[in-house]
Coordinates of C-alpha atoms in Angstrom, one line a residue:
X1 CA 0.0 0.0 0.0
X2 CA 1.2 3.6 -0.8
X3 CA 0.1 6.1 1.7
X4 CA -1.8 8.7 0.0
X5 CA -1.5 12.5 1.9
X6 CA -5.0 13.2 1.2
X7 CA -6.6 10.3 2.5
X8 CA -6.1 13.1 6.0
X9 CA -9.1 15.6 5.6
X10 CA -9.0 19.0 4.8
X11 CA -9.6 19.3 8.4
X12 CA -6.2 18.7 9.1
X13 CA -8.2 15.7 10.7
X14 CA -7.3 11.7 9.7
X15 CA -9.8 9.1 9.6
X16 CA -9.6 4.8 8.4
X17 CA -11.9 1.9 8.8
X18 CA -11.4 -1.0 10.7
X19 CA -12.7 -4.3 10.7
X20 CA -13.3 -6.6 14.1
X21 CA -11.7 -9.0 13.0
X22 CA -11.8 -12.7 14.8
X23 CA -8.2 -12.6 15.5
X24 CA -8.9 -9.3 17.6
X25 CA -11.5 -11.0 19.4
X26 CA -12.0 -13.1 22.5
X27 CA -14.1 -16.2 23.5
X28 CA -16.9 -14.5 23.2
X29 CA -16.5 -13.3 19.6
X30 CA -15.9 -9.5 21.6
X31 CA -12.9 -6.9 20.8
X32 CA -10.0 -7.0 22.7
X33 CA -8.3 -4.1 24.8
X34 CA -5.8 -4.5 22.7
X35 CA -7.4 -4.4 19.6
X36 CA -8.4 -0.3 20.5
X37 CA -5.3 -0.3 21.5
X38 CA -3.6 -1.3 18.0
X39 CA -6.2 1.2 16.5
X40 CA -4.8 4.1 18.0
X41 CA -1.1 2.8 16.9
X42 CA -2.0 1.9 13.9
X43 CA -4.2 5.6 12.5
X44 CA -1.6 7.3 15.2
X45 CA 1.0 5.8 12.2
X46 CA -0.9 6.5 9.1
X47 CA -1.4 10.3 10.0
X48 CA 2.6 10.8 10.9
X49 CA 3.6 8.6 7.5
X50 CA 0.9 11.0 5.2
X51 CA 2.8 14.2 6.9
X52 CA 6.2 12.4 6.1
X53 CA 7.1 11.9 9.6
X54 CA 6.8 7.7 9.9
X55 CA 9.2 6.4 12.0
X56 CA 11.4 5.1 8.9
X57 CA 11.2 8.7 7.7
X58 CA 12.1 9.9 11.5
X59 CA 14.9 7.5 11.4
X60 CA 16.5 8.3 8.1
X61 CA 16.7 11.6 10.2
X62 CA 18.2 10.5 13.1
X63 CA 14.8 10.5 15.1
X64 CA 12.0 8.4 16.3
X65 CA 8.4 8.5 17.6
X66 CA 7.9 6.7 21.5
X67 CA 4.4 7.1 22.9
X68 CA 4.3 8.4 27.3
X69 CA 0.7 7.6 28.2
X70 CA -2.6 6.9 26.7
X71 CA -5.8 7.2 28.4
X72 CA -9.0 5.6 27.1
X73 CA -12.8 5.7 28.1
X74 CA -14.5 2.4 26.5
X75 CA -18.1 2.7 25.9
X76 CA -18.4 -0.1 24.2
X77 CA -16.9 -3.2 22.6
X78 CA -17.5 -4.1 19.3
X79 CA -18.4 -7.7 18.3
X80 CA -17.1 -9.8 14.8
X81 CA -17.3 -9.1 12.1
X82 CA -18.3 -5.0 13.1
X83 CA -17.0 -2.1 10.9
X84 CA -15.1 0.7 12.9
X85 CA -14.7 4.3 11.9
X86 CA -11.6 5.6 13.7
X87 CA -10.6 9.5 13.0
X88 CA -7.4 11.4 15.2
X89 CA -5.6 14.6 15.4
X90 CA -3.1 16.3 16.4
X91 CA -3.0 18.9 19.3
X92 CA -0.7 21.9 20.1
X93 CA 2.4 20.5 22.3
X94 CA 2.6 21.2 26.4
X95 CA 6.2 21.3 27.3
X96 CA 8.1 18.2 25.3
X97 CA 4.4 16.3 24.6
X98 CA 2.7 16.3 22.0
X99 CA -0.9 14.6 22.2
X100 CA -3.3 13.4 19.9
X101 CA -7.0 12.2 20.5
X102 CA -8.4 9.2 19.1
X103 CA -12.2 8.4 18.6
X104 CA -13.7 5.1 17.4
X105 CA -17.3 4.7 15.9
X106 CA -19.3 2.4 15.1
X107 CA -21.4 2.3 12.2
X108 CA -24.2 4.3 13.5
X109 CA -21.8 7.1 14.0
X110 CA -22.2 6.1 18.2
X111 CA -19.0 6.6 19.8
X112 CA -17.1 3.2 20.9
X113 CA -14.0 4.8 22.6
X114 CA -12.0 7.9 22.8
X115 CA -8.3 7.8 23.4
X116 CA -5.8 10.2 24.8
X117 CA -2.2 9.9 23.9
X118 CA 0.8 11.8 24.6
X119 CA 4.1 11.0 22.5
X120 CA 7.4 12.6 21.9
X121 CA 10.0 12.2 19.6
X122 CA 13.7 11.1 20.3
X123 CA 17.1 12.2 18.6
X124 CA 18.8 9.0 18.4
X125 CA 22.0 10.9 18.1
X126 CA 22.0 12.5 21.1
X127 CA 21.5 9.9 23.7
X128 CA 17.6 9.6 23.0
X129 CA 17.2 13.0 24.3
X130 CA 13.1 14.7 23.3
X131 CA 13.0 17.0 20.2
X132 CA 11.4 20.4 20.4
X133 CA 7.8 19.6 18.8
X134 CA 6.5 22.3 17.5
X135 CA 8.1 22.0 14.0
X136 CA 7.1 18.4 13.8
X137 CA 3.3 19.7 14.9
X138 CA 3.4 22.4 12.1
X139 CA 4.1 19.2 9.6
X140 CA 1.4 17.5 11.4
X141 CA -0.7 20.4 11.0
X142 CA -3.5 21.0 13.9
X143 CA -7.4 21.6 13.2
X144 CA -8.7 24.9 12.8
X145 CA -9.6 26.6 15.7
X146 CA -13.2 27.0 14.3
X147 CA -13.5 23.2 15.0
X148 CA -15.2 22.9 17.7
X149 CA -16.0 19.1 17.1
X150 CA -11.8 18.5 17.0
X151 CA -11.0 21.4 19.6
X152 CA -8.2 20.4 22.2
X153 CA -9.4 17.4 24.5
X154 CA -9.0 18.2 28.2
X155 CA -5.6 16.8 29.8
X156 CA -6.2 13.7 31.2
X157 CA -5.7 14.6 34.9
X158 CA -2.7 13.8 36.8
X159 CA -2.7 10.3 38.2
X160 CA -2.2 10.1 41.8
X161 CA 1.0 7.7 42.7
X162 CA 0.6 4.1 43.7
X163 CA 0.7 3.7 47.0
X164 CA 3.4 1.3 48.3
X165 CA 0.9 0.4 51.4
X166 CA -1.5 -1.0 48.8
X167 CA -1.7 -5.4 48.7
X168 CA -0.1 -6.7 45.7
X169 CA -3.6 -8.9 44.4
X170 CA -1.1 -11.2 41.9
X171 CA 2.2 -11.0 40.5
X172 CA 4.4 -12.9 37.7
X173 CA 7.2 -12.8 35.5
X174 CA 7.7 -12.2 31.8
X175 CA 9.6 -13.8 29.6
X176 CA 10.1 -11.1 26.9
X177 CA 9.6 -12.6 23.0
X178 CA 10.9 -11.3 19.8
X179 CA 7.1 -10.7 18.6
X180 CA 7.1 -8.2 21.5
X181 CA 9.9 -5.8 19.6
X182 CA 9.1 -3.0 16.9
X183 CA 10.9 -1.2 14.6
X184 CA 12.7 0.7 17.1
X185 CA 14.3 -2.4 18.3
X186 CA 12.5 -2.3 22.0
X187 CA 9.4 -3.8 23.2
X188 CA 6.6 -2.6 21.5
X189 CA 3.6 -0.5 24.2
X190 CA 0.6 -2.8 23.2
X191 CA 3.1 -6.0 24.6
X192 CA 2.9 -3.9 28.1
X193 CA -0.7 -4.1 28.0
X194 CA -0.9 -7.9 27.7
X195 CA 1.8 -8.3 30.0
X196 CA -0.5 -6.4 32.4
X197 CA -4.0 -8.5 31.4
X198 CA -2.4 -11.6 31.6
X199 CA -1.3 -11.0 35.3
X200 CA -5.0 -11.3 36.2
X201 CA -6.8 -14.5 36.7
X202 CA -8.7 -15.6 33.8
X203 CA -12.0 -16.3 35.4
X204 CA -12.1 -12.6 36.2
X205 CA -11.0 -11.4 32.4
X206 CA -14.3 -14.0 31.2
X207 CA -16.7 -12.0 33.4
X208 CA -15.0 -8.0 33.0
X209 CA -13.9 -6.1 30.7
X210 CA -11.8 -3.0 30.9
X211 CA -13.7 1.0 30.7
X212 CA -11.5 3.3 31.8
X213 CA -7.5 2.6 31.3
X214 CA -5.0 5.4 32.1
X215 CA -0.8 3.8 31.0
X216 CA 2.2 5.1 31.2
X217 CA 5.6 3.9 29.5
X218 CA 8.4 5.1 31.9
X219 CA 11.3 3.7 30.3
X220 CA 11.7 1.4 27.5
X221 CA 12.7 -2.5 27.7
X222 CA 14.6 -5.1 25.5
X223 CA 14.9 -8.7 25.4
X224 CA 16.9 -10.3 28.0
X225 CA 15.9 -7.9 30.3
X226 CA 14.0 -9.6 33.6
X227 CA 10.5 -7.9 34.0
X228 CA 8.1 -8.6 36.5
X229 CA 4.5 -7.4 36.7
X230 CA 2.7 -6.7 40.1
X231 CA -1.1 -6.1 40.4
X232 CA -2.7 -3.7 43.7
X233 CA -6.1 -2.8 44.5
X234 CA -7.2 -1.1 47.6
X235 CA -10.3 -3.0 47.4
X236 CA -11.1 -6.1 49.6
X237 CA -12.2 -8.0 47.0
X238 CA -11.0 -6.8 44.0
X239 CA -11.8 -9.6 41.8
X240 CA -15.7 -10.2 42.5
X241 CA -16.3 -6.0 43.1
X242 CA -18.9 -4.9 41.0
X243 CA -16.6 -2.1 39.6
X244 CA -13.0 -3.9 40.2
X245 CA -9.8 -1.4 40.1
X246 CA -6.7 -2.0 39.9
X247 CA -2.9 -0.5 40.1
X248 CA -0.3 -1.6 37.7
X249 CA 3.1 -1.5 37.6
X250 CA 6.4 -3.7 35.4
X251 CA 9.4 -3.4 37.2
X252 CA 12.7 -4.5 35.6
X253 CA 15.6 -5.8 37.7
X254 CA 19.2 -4.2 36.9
X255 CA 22.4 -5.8 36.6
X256 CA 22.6 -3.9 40.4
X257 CA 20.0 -5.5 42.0
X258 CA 17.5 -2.5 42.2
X259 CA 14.1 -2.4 40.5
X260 CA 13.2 0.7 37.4
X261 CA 9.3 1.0 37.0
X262 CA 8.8 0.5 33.2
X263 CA 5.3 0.6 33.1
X264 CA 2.5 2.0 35.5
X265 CA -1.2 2.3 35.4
X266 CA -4.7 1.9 36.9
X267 CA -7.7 0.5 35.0
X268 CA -11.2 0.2 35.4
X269 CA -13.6 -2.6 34.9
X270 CA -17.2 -3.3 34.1
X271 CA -19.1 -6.3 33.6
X272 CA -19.0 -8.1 30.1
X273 CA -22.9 -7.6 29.8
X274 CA -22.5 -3.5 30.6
X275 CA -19.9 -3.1 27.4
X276 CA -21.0 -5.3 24.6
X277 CA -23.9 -5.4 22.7
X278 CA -25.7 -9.0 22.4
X279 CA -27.6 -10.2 19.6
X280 CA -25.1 -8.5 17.1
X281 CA -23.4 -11.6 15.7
X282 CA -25.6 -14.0 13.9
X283 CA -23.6 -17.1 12.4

């Protein structure tokens, strides 16, 4: 495929179908977390590679995209084989970020999910140190002011720390795989997030699903390095709670001894019959 500039809007505003496809799905024939998740990469991508500014292109420059944080509000999960209308934009910078906003339909225009992101970019030459942003936002180009529909999505707010008093509900180690890399040679931020599900017990992923997930990448991780994941909730029973909530974190051990946080985050869970739709797949 050839990426085509104008396939972005004249709104300065990108937007691609997607498909639910059975590989994205779970038991139940529902959309993964990660599956939004790859969304938001994946339109994230297209937009930066019609602007000229993909990470090969970045690369070639001595540069590359890394994404800080997303937060996402899940209305709904879409079922096989549903259509998806995803559309995302760029925002001014704050300080070093820049963010972007993410909104997936479905096809009765009703919101499924709206995703916040932050990202930077690095300069490989210089010890992987952030890039002023506002040219590469200029190439991005924002949309108009007028827009009231694409106007700057509030900052998600900060996200109080986790609390080392808080019990530790499961923990478990990774082994990390060469699937989990990307292009920039470290482990790719959607592997995090299945790191993270998979540290919960699978009885409770059957009967929840995720609605409000707020990540942060802290530092980024390789293979060979020893990563553990660790799972709080300051709820007595987390896994039965009729709105569960956890605390994430993946720690790496150093050569030293001492643990780096990689990854932190807290999610938010409903049950399966709250965010999906029955009777939409017929077979």
């Amino acid at each position: 495929m050839t990426v085509n500039p104008n396939i972005v809007g004249a709104d300065n505003v990108m937007r691609m179908p997607f498909v639910t496809y059975t590989y994205e799905t779970d038991p139940h024939y529902q959309a993964r977390t990660s599956f939004y998740f790859g969304i938001v990469q994946e339109i994230a991508g297209m937009h930066a590679a019609c602007r000229h500014l993909s990470v090969p292109e970045l690369q070639q420059r001595g540069m590359t995209w890394v994404i800080l944080r997303t937060r996402m509000h899940i209305d709904r999960y879409t079922c096989w084989p549903e259509d998806i209308y995803a559309e995302t934009w760029a925002q001014e910078p704050i300080g070093l970020q820049m963010p972007r906003t993410v909104r997936g339909y479905d096809e009765q225009h009703i919101l499924l999910f709206e995703a916040v992101t932050d990202w930077a970019v690095l300069d490989l030459e210089h010890h992987f140190r952030p890039v002023r942003p506002q040219e590469i936002t200029n190439q991005l180009r924002i949309p108009f002011g007028t827009d009231k529909e694409h106007a700057r999505t509030a900052m998600p707010p900060k996200r109080f720390p986790l609390g080392e008093d808080l019990p530790a509900v499961s923990s478990s180690k990774v082994e990390i795989q060469l699937l989990d890399t990307d292009a920039n040679h470290h482990v790719n931020n959607i592997s995090y997030l299945y790191w993270m599900l998979e540290d919960l017990p699978n009885d409770f992923r059957d009967t929840y699903k995720i609605s409000d997930i707020d990540v942060s990448w802290k530092k980024q991780t390789f293979l060979g390095d020893e990563v553990t994941v660790v799972t709080y909730s300051g709820q007595e029973h987390p896994f039965t709670e009729g709105q569960p909530q956890f605390h994430h974190k993946i720690v790496r051990k150093e050569k030293d001894g001492t643990d780096t946080v990689v990854f932190e985050g807290t999610t938010s869970w409903e049950s399966r019959e709250k965010l999906t739709r029955k009777g939409l797949l017929s077979v």
